[in-house]
Amino acid sequence: MHQTVKTLFRLFFAGVIFLITLALFLSIFSKGQEILNADQQFQQAKQLSLKSTPGEQLVLVSNNKRPDQAIYILIANNGYIAKLSCEHYLQDICTDTYNQQHTRQIKQLELLKIGQQHYIQLVSYQDSRTQKPQQWSYSKAQIQQFYQADISSLKYSLLSIALFACAALYVSIRIIRNFKKFIHG
């Protein structure tokens, strides 16, 4: 009985290692495709225009503190539409003043969707506390710089994933070469 449990655990453990190795290599492939097709993705960017309505109030929420530095475009009391990186908007949208505050009610929003990423082209909102309107806009050139910076950081992430994938592949090969010894040893 003890040997059967030990064998089943080792089979399960080997399966998990093989699945992780496969997932790492699939991640490398998909992120590599994203990097290789970055220029094409930028050319095929889609513009999304949103406006608040009395039935669906859009809210701009940001968090500039780690670990979740992000901007959320929310439908009030109903979840978020888009999550953007705060990294590019630290000077204007992701400020300490509005950190995790739900007071910026969006009037108009234009997003540029490039692949899986969203970027703000134009946002106009009103602070519900001060009633002060605010508007921020970003040119296509600025958005291209933001996107290129994101692709550059993706390259570094891809490198770290590749290192883990190589280590996982090495372990998987060692398990396959000595499978009987791994299972019964």
mmCIF file of C-alpha atoms in Angstrom:
data_model
loop_
_atom_site.group_PDB
_atom_site.id
_atom_site.type_symbol
_atom_site.label_atom_id
_atom_site.label_comp_id
_atom_site.label_asym_id
_atom_site.label_seq_id
_atom_site.Cartn_x
_atom_site.Cartn_y
_atom_site.Cartn_z
ATOM 1 C CA MET A 1 0.000 0.000 0.000
ATOM 2 C CA HIS A 2 2.768 2.428 0.998
ATOM 3 C CA GLN A 3 4.673 1.690 -2.232
ATOM 4 C CA THR A 4 1.536 2.227 -4.341
ATOM 5 C CA VAL A 5 0.893 5.634 -2.778
ATOM 6 C CA LYS A 6 4.552 6.557 -3.252
ATOM 7 C CA THR A 7 4.426 5.445 -6.916
ATOM 8 C CA LEU A 8 1.194 7.355 -7.580
ATOM 9 C CA PHE A 9 2.634 10.496 -5.968
ATOM 10 C CA ARG A 10 5.762 10.268 -8.116
ATOM 11 C CA LEU A 11 3.675 9.732 -11.266
ATOM 12 C CA PHE A 12 1.583 12.761 -10.356
ATOM 13 C CA PHE A 13 4.741 14.767 -9.595
ATOM 14 C CA ALA A 14 6.301 13.792 -12.957
ATOM 15 C CA GLY A 15 3.071 14.758 -14.738
ATOM 16 C CA VAL A 16 3.068 18.158 -13.054
ATOM 17 C CA ILE A 17 6.689 18.749 -14.077
ATOM 18 C CA PHE A 18 5.907 17.788 -17.687
ATOM 19 C CA LEU A 19 2.849 20.079 -17.750
ATOM 20 C CA ILE A 20 4.816 23.011 -16.320
ATOM 21 C CA THR A 21 7.546 22.454 -18.902
ATOM 22 C CA LEU A 22 4.963 22.412 -21.680
ATOM 23 C CA ALA A 23 3.272 25.550 -20.331
ATOM 24 C CA LEU A 24 6.597 27.387 -20.159
ATOM 25 C CA PHE A 25 7.423 26.533 -23.765
ATOM 26 C CA LEU A 26 3.926 27.527 -24.920
ATOM 27 C CA SER A 27 4.390 30.842 -23.103
ATOM 28 C CA ILE A 28 7.723 31.366 -24.840
ATOM 29 C CA PHE A 29 6.099 30.650 -28.192
ATOM 30 C CA SER A 30 3.125 32.990 -27.663
ATOM 31 C CA LYS A 31 5.176 35.837 -26.180
ATOM 32 C CA GLY A 32 7.791 35.381 -28.909
ATOM 33 C CA GLN A 33 5.044 35.724 -31.529
ATOM 34 C CA GLU A 34 3.829 38.861 -29.776
ATOM 35 C CA ILE A 35 7.338 40.362 -29.904
ATOM 36 C CA LEU A 36 7.907 39.376 -33.539
ATOM 37 C CA ASN A 37 4.534 40.780 -34.635
ATOM 38 C CA ALA A 38 4.731 43.962 -32.542
ATOM 39 C CA ASP A 39 4.956 46.350 -35.502
ATOM 40 C CA GLN A 40 2.121 44.619 -37.316
ATOM 41 C CA GLN A 41 -0.003 44.677 -34.148
ATOM 42 C CA PHE A 42 0.610 48.410 -33.780
ATOM 43 C CA GLN A 43 -0.484 49.001 -37.382
ATOM 44 C CA GLN A 44 -3.667 46.992 -36.754
ATOM 45 C CA ALA A 45 -4.538 48.752 -33.491
ATOM 46 C CA LYS A 46 -8.219 49.198 -32.777
ATOM 47 C CA GLN A 47 -9.667 52.355 -31.335
ATOM 48 C CA LEU A 48 -12.412 52.066 -28.750
ATOM 49 C CA SER A 49 -14.545 55.082 -27.858
ATOM 50 C CA LEU A 50 -16.613 54.996 -24.701
ATOM 51 C CA LYS A 51 -18.868 57.542 -23.042
ATOM 52 C CA SER A 52 -20.628 57.456 -19.726
ATOM 53 C CA THR A 53 -24.400 57.234 -19.797
ATOM 54 C CA PRO A 54 -26.852 57.667 -16.923
ATOM 55 C CA GLY A 55 -27.271 53.875 -16.872
ATOM 56 C CA GLU A 56 -23.564 53.028 -17.125
ATOM 57 C CA GLN A 57 -21.247 55.423 -15.336
ATOM 58 C CA LEU A 58 -17.586 54.852 -16.230
ATOM 59 C CA VAL A 59 -15.025 55.442 -13.488
ATOM 60 C CA LEU A 60 -11.251 55.838 -13.680
ATOM 61 C CA VAL A 61 -9.404 54.160 -10.795
ATOM 62 C CA SER A 62 -5.635 53.954 -10.448
ATOM 63 C CA ASN A 63 -3.200 52.381 -8.032
ATOM 64 C CA ASN A 64 0.408 53.533 -8.209
ATOM 65 C CA LYS A 65 1.613 51.307 -5.347
ATOM 66 C CA ARG A 66 3.163 47.904 -5.857
ATOM 67 C CA PRO A 67 2.353 45.071 -6.397
ATOM 68 C CA ASP A 68 -0.700 46.068 -8.437
ATOM 69 C CA GLN A 69 0.299 49.229 -10.281
ATOM 70 C CA ALA A 70 -2.577 49.577 -12.691
ATOM 71 C CA ILE A 71 -5.306 51.778 -14.089
ATOM 72 C CA TYR A 72 -8.804 50.346 -14.227
ATOM 73 C CA ILE A 73 -11.618 51.577 -16.410
ATOM 74 C CA LEU A 74 -14.674 50.519 -14.409
ATOM 75 C CA ILE A 75 -18.378 50.430 -14.986
ATOM 76 C CA ALA A 76 -19.606 51.699 -11.612
ATOM 77 C CA ASN A 77 -20.549 48.772 -9.359
ATOM 78 C CA ASN A 78 -20.185 46.321 -12.248
ATOM 79 C CA GLY A 79 -16.536 45.342 -12.849
ATOM 80 C CA TYR A 80 -13.850 46.672 -15.113
ATOM 81 C CA ILE A 81 -13.633 47.080 -18.874
ATOM 82 C CA ALA A 82 -9.880 47.458 -19.199
ATOM 83 C CA LYS A 83 -6.759 47.221 -17.076
ATOM 84 C CA LEU A 84 -3.770 49.302 -18.156
ATOM 85 C CA SER A 85 -0.227 49.604 -16.899
ATOM 86 C CA CYS A 86 0.317 52.580 -14.616
ATOM 87 C CA GLU A 87 3.945 52.827 -15.721
ATOM 88 C CA HIS A 88 3.265 55.227 -18.595
ATOM 89 C CA TYR A 89 0.845 57.487 -16.743
ATOM 90 C CA LEU A 90 2.665 58.139 -13.443
ATOM 91 C CA GLN A 91 2.899 61.891 -14.041
ATOM 92 C CA ASP A 92 -0.767 62.569 -14.767
ATOM 93 C CA ILE A 93 -3.285 59.756 -14.200
ATOM 94 C CA CYS A 94 -1.555 57.474 -11.653
ATOM 95 C CA THR A 95 -0.914 60.055 -8.949
ATOM 96 C CA ASP A 96 -0.998 59.783 -5.174
ATOM 97 C CA THR A 97 -3.931 62.213 -5.089
ATOM 98 C CA TYR A 98 -6.260 59.709 -6.740
ATOM 99 C CA ASN A 99 -4.652 56.501 -5.508
ATOM 100 C CA GLN A 100 -7.444 53.908 -5.208
ATOM 101 C CA GLN A 101 -10.116 56.635 -5.266
ATOM 102 C CA HIS A 102 -13.341 56.069 -7.196
ATOM 103 C CA THR A 103 -14.018 59.775 -7.663
ATOM 104 C CA ARG A 104 -13.014 60.298 -11.309
ATOM 105 C CA GLN A 105 -16.196 59.937 -13.317
ATOM 106 C CA ILE A 106 -15.328 59.525 -16.988
ATOM 107 C CA LYS A 107 -17.190 61.626 -19.518
ATOM 108 C CA GLN A 108 -15.353 60.428 -22.610
ATOM 109 C CA LEU A 109 -12.668 57.797 -23.130
ATOM 110 C CA GLU A 110 -10.745 56.730 -26.209
ATOM 111 C CA LEU A 111 -8.615 53.624 -25.862
ATOM 112 C CA LEU A 112 -6.192 52.148 -28.355
ATOM 113 C CA LYS A 113 -6.111 48.339 -28.196
ATOM 114 C CA ILE A 114 -2.848 46.903 -29.492
ATOM 115 C CA GLY A 115 -2.795 43.124 -29.246
ATOM 116 C CA GLN A 116 -3.581 42.384 -25.605
ATOM 117 C CA GLN A 117 -2.588 45.873 -24.389
ATOM 118 C CA HIS A 118 -4.791 48.941 -23.931
ATOM 119 C CA TYR A 119 -3.535 52.533 -24.027
ATOM 120 C CA ILE A 120 -5.378 55.750 -23.273
ATOM 121 C CA GLN A 121 -5.570 58.177 -26.195
ATOM 122 C CA LEU A 122 -7.996 60.565 -24.574
ATOM 123 C CA VAL A 123 -9.737 60.657 -21.241
ATOM 124 C CA SER A 124 -11.907 63.415 -19.881
ATOM 125 C CA TYR A 125 -13.396 63.083 -16.444
ATOM 126 C CA GLN A 126 -14.835 65.064 -13.574
ATOM 127 C CA ASP A 127 -13.779 64.642 -9.964
ATOM 128 C CA SER A 128 -16.942 63.974 -7.963
ATOM 129 C CA ARG A 129 -15.394 65.555 -4.833
ATOM 130 C CA THR A 130 -14.241 68.863 -6.304
ATOM 131 C CA GLN A 131 -16.437 68.935 -9.458
ATOM 132 C CA LYS A 132 -13.247 69.913 -11.335
ATOM 133 C CA PRO A 133 -13.091 68.630 -14.939
ATOM 134 C CA GLN A 134 -9.815 67.218 -16.249
ATOM 135 C CA GLN A 135 -8.676 65.974 -19.631
ATOM 136 C CA TRP A 136 -5.579 64.066 -20.744
ATOM 137 C CA SER A 137 -4.657 63.140 -24.296
ATOM 138 C CA TYR A 138 -1.760 61.241 -25.781
ATOM 139 C CA SER A 139 -0.511 61.314 -29.358
ATOM 140 C CA LYS A 140 -0.037 58.252 -31.525
ATOM 141 C CA ALA A 141 3.751 58.751 -31.218
ATOM 142 C CA GLN A 142 3.545 58.725 -27.406
ATOM 143 C CA ILE A 143 1.435 55.587 -27.462
ATOM 144 C CA GLN A 144 3.935 53.958 -29.817
ATOM 145 C CA GLN A 145 6.708 54.763 -27.315
ATOM 146 C CA PHE A 146 4.609 53.246 -24.517
ATOM 147 C CA TYR A 147 4.031 50.116 -26.588
ATOM 148 C CA GLN A 148 7.705 49.790 -27.528
ATOM 149 C CA ALA A 149 8.662 50.096 -23.854
ATOM 150 C CA ASP A 150 6.173 47.342 -22.999
ATOM 151 C CA ILE A 151 7.587 45.123 -25.750
ATOM 152 C CA SER A 152 11.129 45.750 -24.468
ATOM 153 C CA SER A 153 10.133 44.725 -20.949
ATOM 154 C CA LEU A 154 8.392 41.684 -22.444
ATOM 155 C CA LYS A 155 11.737 40.657 -23.981
ATOM 156 C CA TYR A 156 13.316 40.574 -20.527
ATOM 157 C CA SER A 157 10.382 38.594 -19.156
ATOM 158 C CA LEU A 158 10.720 36.183 -22.057
ATOM 159 C CA LEU A 159 14.385 35.685 -21.225
ATOM 160 C CA SER A 160 13.577 34.766 -17.618
ATOM 161 C CA ILE A 161 10.801 32.413 -18.755
ATOM 162 C CA ALA A 162 13.252 30.799 -21.182
ATOM 163 C CA LEU A 163 15.724 30.165 -18.353
ATOM 164 C CA PHE A 164 13.025 28.475 -16.275
ATOM 165 C CA ALA A 165 11.888 26.507 -19.329
ATOM 166 C CA CYS A 166 15.422 25.230 -19.918
ATOM 167 C CA ALA A 167 15.701 24.151 -16.285
ATOM 168 C CA ALA A 168 12.302 22.434 -16.489
ATOM 169 C CA LEU A 169 13.312 20.728 -19.748
ATOM 170 C CA TYR A 170 16.513 19.462 -18.126
ATOM 171 C CA VAL A 171 14.535 18.028 -15.195
ATOM 172 C CA SER A 172 11.971 16.482 -17.566
ATOM 173 C CA ILE A 173 14.696 14.819 -19.634
ATOM 174 C CA ARG A 174 16.336 13.469 -16.474
ATOM 175 C CA ILE A 175 13.002 12.038 -15.341
ATOM 176 C CA ILE A 176 12.336 10.424 -18.750
ATOM 177 C CA ARG A 177 15.850 8.935 -18.950
ATOM 178 C CA ASN A 178 15.535 7.345 -15.521
ATOM 179 C CA PHE A 179 11.770 6.931 -15.422
ATOM 180 C CA LYS A 180 11.697 3.489 -13.788
ATOM 181 C CA LYS A 181 14.213 4.552 -11.170
ATOM 182 C CA PHE A 182 12.266 7.795 -10.554
ATOM 183 C CA ILE A 183 8.975 5.954 -10.122
ATOM 184 C CA HIS A 184 10.222 3.098 -7.976
ATOM 185 C CA GLY A 185 13.270 4.680 -6.292
#
